[in-house]
């Protein structure tokens, strides 16, 4: 009954975010994908 939470920096490359969203949405039913401003840009 697990799920996945994907946090990304708001300044992340939009194309990379879109690719990750497509991958996650295609594999997992239960997920949350959202920007998080407290992440450092290099992580």
Coordinates of N, CA and C in Angstrom, one line a residue, residues 9-21:
X9 N 13.0 21.1 -6.8 CA 13.2 22.5 -6.6 C 12.4 23.3 -7.6
X10 N 11.8 24.4 -7.3 CA 11.0 25.1 -8.2 C 11.8 25.6 -9.4
X11 N 13.1 25.7 -9.3 CA 13.9 26.2 -10.5 C 14.5 25.0 -11.3
X12 N 14.0 23.8 -11.0 CA 14.5 22.6 -11.7 C 14.1 22.8 -13.2
X13 N 14.9 22.1 -14.1 CA 14.6 22.1 -15.5 C 13.2 21.6 -15.7
X14 N 12.3 22.3 -16.3 CA 10.9 21.9 -16.6 C 10.8 20.6 -17.4
X15 N 11.8 20.4 -18.3 CA 11.8 19.2 -19.1 C 12.1 18.0 -18.3
X16 N 13.1 18.1 -17.4 CA 13.4 17.0 -16.5 C 12.3 16.6 -15.6
X17 N 11.6 17.7 -15.0 CA 10.5 17.5 -14.2 C 9.3 16.7 -14.9
X18 N 9.1 17.2 -16.1 CA 8.0 16.5 -17.0 C 8.4 15.1 -17.2
X19 N 9.6 14.8 -17.5 CA 10.0 13.4 -17.7 C 9.8 12.5 -16.5
X20 N 10.2 13.1 -15.3 CA 10.1 12.3 -14.1 C 8.6 12.1 -13.8
X21 N 7.8 13.1 -14.0 CA 6.3 13.0 -13.8 C 5.7 11.9 -14.6

